Short mmCIF file of C-alpha atoms and ligand atoms in Angstrom, two decimals:
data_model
loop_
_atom_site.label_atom_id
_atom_site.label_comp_id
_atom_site.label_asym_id
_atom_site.label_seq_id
_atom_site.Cartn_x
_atom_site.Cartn_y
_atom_site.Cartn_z
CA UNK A 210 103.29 199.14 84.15
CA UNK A 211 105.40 200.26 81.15
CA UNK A 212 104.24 200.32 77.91
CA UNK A 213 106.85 199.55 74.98
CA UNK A 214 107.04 201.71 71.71
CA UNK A 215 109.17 200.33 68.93
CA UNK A 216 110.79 202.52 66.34
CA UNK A 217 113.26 202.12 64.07
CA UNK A 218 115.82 204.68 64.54
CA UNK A 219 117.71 204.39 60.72
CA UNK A 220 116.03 204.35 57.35
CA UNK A 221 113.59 200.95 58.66
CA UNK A 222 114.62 197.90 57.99
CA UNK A 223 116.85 197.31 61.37
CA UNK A 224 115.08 194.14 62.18
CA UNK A 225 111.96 195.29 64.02
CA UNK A 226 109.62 192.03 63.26
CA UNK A 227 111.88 190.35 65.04
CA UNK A 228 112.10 192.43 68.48
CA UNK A 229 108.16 193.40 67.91
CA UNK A 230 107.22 189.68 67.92
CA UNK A 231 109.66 188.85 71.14
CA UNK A 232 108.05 191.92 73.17
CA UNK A 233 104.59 190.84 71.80
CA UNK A 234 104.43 187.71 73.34
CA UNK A 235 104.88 190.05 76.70
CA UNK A 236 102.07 192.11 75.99
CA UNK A 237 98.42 192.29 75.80
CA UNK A 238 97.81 194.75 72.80
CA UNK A 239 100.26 195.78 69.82
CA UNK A 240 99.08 198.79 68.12
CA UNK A 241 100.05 199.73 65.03
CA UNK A 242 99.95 203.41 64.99
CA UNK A 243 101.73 205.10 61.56
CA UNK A 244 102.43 204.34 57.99
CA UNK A 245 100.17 201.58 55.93
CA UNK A 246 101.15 198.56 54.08
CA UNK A 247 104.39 199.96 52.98
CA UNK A 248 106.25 198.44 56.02
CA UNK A 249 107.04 194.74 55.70
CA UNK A 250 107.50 193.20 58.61
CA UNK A 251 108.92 189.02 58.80
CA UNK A 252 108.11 186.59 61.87
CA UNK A 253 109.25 183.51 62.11
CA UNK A 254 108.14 181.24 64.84
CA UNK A 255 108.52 178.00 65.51
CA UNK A 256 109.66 177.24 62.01
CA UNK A 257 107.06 179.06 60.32
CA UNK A 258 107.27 182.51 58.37
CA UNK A 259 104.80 185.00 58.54
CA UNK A 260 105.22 187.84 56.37
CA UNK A 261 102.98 190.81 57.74
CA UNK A 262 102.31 194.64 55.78
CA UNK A 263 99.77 196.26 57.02
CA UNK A 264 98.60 194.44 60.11
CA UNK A 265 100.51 194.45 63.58
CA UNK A 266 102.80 191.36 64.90
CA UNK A 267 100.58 190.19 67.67
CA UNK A 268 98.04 189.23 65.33
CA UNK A 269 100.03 185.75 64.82
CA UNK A 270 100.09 185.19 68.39
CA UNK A 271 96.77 183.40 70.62
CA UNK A 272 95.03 185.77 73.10
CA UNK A 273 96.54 189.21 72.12
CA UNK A 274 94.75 192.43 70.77
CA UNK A 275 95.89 193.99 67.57
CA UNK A 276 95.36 197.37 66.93
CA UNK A 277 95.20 199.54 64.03
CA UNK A 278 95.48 203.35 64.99
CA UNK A 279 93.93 206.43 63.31
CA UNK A 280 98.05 207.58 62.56
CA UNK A 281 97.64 204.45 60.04
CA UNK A 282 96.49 204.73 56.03
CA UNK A 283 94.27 201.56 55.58
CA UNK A 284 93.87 199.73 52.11
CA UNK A 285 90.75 197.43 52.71
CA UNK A 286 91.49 194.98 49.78
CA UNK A 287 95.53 194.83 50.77
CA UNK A 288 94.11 194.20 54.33
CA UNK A 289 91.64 191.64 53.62
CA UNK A 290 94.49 189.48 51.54
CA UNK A 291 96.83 189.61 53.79
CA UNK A 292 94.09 188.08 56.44
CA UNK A 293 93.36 185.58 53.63
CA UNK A 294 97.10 184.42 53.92
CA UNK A 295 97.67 184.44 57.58
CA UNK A 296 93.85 182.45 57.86
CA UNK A 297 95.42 180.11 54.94
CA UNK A 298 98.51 179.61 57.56
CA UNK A 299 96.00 178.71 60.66
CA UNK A 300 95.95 182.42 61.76
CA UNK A 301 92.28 182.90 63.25
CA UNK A 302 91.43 186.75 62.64
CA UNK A 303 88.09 188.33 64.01
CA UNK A 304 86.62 191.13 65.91
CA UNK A 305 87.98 189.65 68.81
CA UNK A 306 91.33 189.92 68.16
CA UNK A 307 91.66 193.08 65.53
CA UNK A 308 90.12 196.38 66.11
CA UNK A 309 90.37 199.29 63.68
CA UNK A 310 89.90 202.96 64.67
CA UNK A 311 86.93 204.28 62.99
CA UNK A 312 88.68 207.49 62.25
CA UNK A 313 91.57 206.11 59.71
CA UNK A 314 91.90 207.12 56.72
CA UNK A 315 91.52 204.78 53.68
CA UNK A 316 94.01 204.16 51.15
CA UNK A 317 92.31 203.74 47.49
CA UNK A 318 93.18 202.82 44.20
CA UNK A 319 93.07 206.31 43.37
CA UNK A 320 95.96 206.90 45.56
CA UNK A 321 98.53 204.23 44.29
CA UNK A 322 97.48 205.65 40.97
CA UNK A 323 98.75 209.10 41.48
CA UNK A 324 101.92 207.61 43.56
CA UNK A 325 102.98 206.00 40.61
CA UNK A 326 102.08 208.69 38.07
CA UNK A 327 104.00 211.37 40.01
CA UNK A 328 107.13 208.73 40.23
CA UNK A 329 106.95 208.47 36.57
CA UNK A 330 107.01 211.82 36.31
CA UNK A 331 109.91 212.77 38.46
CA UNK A 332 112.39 210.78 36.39
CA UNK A 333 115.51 210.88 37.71
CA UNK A 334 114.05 213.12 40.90
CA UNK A 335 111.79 210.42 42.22
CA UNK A 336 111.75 209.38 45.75
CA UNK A 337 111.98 205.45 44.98
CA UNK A 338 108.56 204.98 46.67
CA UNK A 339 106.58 201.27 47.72
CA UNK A 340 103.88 202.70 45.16
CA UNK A 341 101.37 201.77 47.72
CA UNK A 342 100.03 205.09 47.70
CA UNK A 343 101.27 206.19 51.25
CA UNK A 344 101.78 209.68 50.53
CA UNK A 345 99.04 210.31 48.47
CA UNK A 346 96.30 209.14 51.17
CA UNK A 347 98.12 211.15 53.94
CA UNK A 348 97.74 213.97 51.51
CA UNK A 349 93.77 213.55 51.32
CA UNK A 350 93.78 213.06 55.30
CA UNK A 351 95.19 216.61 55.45
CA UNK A 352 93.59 217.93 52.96
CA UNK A 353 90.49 217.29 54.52
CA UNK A 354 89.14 215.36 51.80
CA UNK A 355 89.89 211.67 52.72
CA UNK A 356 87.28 208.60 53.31
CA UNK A 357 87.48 207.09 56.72
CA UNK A 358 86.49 204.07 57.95
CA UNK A 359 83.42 205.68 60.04
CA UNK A 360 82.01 206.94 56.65
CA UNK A 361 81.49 203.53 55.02
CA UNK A 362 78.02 202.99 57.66
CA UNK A 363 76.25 205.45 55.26
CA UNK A 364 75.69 206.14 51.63
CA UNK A 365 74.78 209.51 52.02
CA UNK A 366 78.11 210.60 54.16
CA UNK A 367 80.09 207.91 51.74
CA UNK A 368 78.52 209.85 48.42
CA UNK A 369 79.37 213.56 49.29
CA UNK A 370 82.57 212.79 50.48
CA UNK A 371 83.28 210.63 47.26
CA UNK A 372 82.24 214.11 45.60
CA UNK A 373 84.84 215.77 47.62
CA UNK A 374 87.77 213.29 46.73
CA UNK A 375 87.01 213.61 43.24
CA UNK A 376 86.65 217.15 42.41
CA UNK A 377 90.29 217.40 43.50
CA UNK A 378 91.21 213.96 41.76
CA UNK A 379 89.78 214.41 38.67
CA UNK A 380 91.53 217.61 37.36
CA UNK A 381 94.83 216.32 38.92
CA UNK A 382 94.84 212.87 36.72
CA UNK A 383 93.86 214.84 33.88
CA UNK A 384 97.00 217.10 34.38
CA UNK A 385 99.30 213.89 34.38
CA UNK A 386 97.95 212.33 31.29
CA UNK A 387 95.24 209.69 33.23
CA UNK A 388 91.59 208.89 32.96
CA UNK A 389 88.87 210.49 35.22
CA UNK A 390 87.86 208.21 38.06
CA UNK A 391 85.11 205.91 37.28
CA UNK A 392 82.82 207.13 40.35
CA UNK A 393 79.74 204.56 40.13
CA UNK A 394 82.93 201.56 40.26
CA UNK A 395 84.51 203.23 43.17
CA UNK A 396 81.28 203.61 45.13
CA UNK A 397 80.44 200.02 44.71
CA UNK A 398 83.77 198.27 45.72
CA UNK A 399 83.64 200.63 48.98
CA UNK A 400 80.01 199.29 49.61
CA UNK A 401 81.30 195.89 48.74
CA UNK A 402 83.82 196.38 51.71
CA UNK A 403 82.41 198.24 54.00
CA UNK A 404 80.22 195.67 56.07
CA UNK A 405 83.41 193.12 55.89
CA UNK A 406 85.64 196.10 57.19
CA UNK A 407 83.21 197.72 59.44
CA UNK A 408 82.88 194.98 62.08
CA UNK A 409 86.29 196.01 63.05
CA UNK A 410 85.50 199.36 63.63
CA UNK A 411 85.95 200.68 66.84
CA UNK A 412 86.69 204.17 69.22
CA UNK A 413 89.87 203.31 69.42
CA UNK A 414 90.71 206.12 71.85
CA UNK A 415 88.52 204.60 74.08
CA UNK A 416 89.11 201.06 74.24
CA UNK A 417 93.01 201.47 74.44
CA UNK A 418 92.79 203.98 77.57
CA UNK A 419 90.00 201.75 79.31
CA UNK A 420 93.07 199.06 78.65
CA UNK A 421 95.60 201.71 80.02
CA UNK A 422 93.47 201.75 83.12
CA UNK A 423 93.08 198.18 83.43
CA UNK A 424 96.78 197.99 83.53
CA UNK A 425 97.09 195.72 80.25
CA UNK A 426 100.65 196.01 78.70
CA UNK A 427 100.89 197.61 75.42
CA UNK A 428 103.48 197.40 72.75
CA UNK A 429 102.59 200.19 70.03
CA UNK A 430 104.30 199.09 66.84
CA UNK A 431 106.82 201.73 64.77
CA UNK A 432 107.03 200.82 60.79
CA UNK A 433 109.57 202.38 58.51
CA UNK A 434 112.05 204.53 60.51
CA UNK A 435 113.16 207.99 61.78
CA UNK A 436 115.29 209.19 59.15
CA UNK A 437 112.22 208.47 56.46
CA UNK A 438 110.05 211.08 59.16
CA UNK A 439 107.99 213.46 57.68
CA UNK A 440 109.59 216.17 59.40
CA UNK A 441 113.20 215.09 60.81
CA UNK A 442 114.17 212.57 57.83
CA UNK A 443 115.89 213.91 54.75
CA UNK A 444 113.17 215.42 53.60
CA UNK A 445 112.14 215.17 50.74
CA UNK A 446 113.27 211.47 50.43
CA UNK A 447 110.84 210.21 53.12
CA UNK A 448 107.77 208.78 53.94
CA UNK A 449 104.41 210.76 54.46
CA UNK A 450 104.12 209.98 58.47
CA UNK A 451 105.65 210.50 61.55
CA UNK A 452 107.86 207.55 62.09
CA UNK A 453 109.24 209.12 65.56
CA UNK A 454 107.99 208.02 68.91
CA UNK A 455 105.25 210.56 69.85
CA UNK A 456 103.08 209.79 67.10
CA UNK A 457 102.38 206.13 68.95
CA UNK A 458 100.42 208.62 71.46
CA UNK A 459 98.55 210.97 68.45
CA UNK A 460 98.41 207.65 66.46
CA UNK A 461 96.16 205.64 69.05
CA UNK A 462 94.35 208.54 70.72
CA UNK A 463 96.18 208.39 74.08
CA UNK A 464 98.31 210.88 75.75
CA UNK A 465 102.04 211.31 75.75
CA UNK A 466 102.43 209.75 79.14
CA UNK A 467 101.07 206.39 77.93
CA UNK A 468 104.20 205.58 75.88
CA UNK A 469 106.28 204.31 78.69
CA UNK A 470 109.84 203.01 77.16
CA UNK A 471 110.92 203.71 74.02
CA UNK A 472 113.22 200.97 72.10
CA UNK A 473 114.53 202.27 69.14
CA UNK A 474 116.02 199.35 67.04
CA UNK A 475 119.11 200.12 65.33
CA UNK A 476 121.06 197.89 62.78
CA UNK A 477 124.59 197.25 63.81
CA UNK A 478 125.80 198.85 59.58
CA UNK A 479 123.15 201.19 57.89
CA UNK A 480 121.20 200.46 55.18
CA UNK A 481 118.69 202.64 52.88
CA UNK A 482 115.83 201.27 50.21
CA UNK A 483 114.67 204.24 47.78
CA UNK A 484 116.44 207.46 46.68
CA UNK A 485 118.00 210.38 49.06
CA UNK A 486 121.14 211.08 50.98
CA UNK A 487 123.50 208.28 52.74
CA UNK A 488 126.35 209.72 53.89
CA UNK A 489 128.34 206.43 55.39
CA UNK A 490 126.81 204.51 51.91
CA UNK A 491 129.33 202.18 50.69
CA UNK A 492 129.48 200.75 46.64
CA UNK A 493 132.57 198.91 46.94
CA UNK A 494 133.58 195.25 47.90
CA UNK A 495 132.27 195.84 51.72
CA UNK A 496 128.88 197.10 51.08
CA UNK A 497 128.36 194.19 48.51
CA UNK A 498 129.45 191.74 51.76
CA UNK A 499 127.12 194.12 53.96
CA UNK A 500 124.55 193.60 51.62
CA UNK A 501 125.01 189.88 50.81
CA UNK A 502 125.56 188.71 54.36
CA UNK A 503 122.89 190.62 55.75
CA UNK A 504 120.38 190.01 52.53
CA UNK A 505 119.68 193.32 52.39
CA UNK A 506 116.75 192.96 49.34
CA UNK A 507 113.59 194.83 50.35
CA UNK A 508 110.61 192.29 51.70
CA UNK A 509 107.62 194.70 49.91
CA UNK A 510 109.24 195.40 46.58
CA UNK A 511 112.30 193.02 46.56
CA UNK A 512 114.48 196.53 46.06
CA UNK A 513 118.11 196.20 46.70
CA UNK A 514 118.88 198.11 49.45
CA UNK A 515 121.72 200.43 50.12
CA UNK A 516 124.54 199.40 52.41
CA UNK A 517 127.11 201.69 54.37
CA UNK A 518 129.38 201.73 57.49
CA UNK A 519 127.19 202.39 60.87
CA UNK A 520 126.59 206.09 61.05
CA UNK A 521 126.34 206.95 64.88
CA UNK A 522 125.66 210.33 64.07
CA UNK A 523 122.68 209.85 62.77
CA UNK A 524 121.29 207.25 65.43
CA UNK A 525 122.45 210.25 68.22
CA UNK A 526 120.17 212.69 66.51
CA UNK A 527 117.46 210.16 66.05
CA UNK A 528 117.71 208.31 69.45
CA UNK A 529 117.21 211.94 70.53
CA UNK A 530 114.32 212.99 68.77
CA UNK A 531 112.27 210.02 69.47
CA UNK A 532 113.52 209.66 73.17
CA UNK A 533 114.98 206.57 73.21
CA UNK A 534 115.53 204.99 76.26
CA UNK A 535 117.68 201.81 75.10
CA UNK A 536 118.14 200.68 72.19
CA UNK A 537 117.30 196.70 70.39
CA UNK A 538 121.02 196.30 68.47
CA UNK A 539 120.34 193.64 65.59
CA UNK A 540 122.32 191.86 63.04
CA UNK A 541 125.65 192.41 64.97
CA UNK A 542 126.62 188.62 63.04
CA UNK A 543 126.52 190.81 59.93
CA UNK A 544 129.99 192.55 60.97
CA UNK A 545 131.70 189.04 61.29
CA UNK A 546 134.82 188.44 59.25
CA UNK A 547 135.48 191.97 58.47
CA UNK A 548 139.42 192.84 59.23
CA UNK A 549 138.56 196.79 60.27
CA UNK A 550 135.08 198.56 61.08
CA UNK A 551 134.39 202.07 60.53
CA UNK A 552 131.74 204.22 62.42
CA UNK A 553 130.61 207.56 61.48
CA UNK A 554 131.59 209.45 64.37
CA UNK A 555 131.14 213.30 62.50
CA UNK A 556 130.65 215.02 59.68
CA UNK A 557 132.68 217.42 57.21
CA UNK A 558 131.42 219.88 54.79
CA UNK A 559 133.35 222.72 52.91
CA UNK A 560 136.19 222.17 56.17
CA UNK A 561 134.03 222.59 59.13
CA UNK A 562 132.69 220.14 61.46
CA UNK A 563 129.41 219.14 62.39
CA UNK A 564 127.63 217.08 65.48
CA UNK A 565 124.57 216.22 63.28
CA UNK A 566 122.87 216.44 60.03
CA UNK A 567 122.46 219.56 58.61
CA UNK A 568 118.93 219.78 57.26
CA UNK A 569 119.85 222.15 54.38
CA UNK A 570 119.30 219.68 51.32
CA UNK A 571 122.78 221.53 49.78
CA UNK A 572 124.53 221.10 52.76
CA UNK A 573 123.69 217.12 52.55
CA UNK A 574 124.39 216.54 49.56
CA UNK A 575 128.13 217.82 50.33
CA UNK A 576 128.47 215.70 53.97
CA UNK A 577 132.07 213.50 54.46
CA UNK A 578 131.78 211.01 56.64
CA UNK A 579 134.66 211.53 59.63
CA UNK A 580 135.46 208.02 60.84
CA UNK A 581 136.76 206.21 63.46
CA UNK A 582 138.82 202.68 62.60
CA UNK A 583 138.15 199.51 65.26
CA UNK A 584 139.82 196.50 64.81
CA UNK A 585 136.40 193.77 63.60
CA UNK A 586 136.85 189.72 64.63
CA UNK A 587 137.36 186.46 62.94
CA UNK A 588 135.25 184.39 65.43
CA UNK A 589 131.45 184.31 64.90
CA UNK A 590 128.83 186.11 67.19
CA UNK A 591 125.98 184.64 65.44
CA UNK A 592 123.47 182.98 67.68
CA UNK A 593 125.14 184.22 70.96
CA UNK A 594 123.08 184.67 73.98
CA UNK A 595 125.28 186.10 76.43
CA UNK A 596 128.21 188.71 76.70
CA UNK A 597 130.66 185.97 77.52
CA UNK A 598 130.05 184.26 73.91
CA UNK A 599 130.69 187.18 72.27
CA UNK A 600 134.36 187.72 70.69
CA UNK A 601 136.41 191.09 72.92
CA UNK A 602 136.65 193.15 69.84
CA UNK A 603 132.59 192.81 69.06
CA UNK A 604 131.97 194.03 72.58
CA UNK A 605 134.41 197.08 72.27
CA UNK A 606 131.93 197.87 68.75
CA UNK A 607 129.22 197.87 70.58
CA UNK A 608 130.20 199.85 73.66
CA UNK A 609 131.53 202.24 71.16
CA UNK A 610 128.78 202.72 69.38
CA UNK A 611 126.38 203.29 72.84
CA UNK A 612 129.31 205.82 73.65
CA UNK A 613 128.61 207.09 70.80
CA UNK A 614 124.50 207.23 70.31
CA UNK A 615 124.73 208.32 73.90
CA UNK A 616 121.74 205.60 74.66
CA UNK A 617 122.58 202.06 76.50
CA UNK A 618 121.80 198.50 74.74
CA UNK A 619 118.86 196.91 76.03
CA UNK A 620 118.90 193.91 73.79
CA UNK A 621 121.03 192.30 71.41
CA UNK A 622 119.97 190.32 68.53
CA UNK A 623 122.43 187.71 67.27
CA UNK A 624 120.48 186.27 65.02
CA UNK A 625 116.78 185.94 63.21
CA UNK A 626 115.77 183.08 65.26
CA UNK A 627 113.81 184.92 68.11
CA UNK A 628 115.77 183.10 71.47
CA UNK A 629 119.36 184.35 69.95
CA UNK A 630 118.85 187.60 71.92
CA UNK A 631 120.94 188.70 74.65
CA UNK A 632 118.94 190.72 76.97
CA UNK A 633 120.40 194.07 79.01
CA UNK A 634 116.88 195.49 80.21
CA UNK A 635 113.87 194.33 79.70
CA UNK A 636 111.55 197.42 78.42
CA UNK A 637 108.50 196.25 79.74
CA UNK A 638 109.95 196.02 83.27
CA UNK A 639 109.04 199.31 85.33
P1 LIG B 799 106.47 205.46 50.67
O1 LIG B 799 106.37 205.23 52.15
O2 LIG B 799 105.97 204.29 49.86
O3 LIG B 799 105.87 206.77 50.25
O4 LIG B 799 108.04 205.56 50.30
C1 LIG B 799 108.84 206.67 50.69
C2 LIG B 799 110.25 206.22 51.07
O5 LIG B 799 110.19 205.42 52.24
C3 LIG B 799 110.93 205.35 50.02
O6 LIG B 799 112.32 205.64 50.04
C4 LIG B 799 110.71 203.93 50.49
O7 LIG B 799 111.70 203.04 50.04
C5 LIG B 799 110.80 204.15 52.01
N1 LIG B 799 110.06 203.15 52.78
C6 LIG B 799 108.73 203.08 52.96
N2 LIG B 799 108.41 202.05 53.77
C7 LIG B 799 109.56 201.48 54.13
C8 LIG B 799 109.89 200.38 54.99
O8 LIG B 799 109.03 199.75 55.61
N3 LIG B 799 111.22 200.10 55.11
C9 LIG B 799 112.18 200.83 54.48
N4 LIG B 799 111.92 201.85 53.68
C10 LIG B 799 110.62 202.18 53.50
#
């Protein structure tokens, strides 16, 4: 049996809720395996919008496991509000149905402090972070001075590594102009939490290879996307996790050969929220229509995004990174109306040529877009659920662009309701 891995193979944003939530009502368990509540992820089904952060798409759905890996920074209170809304929609949420790995990392108020503070700082420099204090807590995790779930079961392990934390928190607010941590407050929201969080806790390791064996399908969930990776995004304008593929196996405590097909989900244009390179980024009259038809404003922090021609160079490196095996094309609708498409097919810089991005931040800064002209279409592909009902010219973009990516279409999403899908392969299927 396959298991499914989802990532998003531009700057996030492609459209994942959608896909995630059609492939979760195949599976048994969705795992959420990097990043924290700095993803925002929107469901709609059967008229009703769910708007999840933090906690993975099968959660909505009757009878299905959700996960939330060790790759993952947890903030209890964002975790326990966002339950509070999905119970306040009907959403039953319990031990049954949501396990956290006792081994993730917490996110605390400490850490969207500093986020911010260093963001003020930067000025004109900043990254254009969520402020949810993603980087910060993956710092701590590294640093080997973070808080874990596990450590909430006793005061004694909770109070020296509260000691820990603050001895290198402490001097560092003081250098950026903040207050010293109040210590007895912290300790006694953490103790407040910890019996409410704790009856999630689980080896997650264990549990998701005794599901392996028992042959359950699994669907680990991607947030974000592979050009904001730690290491192969464009660095420093990223996020603080490995968005690519293998960390679904690092992120859940299984080995590589559990991740069975990889989807990466691409948007048919390319859009970017946040600071940093964007080589196909367009601020004329077609990436205002990019951005209007395809409502391109950021579901955590209501950013505009950044809109720009599809960039196929990029998608080939990142399709190749992660090891894609098809890709989920969304928003193809988006393109309708538009007299001539470009794609990225190469780059320029200082006259010569390149196949990918450089990872020089000079040489990035410099990179020309070499494009490639197809004619676009009048008629509309929105809602279309086969090949035939899609216009000649829409077809010749997107056999172009899996030309180009050098990775097939395995779905196609026409639309955001979930049945407007046309379906190539299906990535459970062995
Ligand atoms: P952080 O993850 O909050 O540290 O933000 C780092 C960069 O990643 C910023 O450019 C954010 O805009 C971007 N980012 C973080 N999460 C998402 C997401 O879910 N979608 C798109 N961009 C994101």
């Amino acid at each position: 049996m396959a298991n499914v891995v989802v990532v998003g193979a531009q700057w996030g944003d492609e459209g994942k809720g959608k896909i995630v939530d059609w492939l979760s009502e195949r599976a048994d368990v969705i795992a959420r395996f990097q990043g924290g509540h700095n993803a925002g992820h929107t469901l709609v089904i059967g008229g009703v919008v769910y708007k999840l952060s933090l906690l993975p798409s099968g959660i909505v759905r009757k009878g299905k496991m959700a996960v939330i890996g060790n790759g993952v920074v947890l903030d209890p209170w964002s975790l326990f509000s966002e339950i509070e809304k999905l119970e306040g929609q009907g959403v039953e949420i319990g031990p049954d149905n949501l396990m956290i790995a006792e081994n993730t990392p917490l996110i605390l108020p400490l850490h969207q402090d500093l986020d911010k503070l260093r963001e003020e700082a930067a000025g004109a420099s900043k990254i254009g972070t969520t402020g949810r204090g993603i980087g910060p807590a993956y710092e701590d995790k590294v640093g080997r001075r973070t808080i874990r779930v596990a450590d909430l079961a006793d005061e004694e392990t909770l109070d020296s590594r509260l000691d820990r934390l603050l001895a290198h928190h402490d001097p560092l607010r003081q250098g950026l102009g903040a207050t010293p941590i109040d210590r007895a407050e912290l300790k006694a929201k953490l103790l407040e939490i910890a019996p409410k969080l704790l009856q999630f806790a689980q080896p997650v390791w264990k549990v998701m290879n005794d599901y392996r064996k028992a042959g359950k399908r699994i669907l680990f969930e991607g947030a974000q996307g592979s050009l904001l990776d730690i290491d192969f995004g464009t660095y420093p304008y990223v996020t603080s996790s490995t968005t690519m593929s293998g960390m679904a196996a690092t992120g859940t405590g299984m080995g590589p050969s559990a991740i069975g097909f990889v989807l990466g989900i691409v948007k048919a244009y390319t859009t970017r929220v946040g600071s940093g390179p964007f080589p196909t980024e367009l601020e004329d009259a077609d990436g205002q229509r990019l951005g209007e038809r395809g409502h391109e404003f950021g579901t955590v922090t209501g950013r505009k995004r950044r809109c720009g021609w599809f960039d196929a160079v990029l998608v080939r490196q990142t399709c190749a990174i992660s090891g894609v095996n098809g890709i989920a094309l969304t928003k193809l609708d988006v393109m309708d109306g538009f007299k001539t498409i470009k794609i990225c097919v190469g780059y320029e810089i200082d006259g010569k040529q390149y196949d990918h991005l450089p990872t020089a931040a000079a040489l990035q800064d410099r990179v020309k877009p070499i494009y490639e002209e197809l004619d676009g279409w009048e008629e509309s592909t929105q809602g279309a659920r086969s090949w035939a009902d899609l216009p000649a010219n829409a077809i010749k973009y997107v056999r172009r662009i899996e030309e180009l990516i050098q990775c097939p279409v395995a779905l196609l999403s026409t639309s955001p309701e979930r049945d407007d899908t046309i379906l190539v392969t299906d990535p459970f299927a062995d």
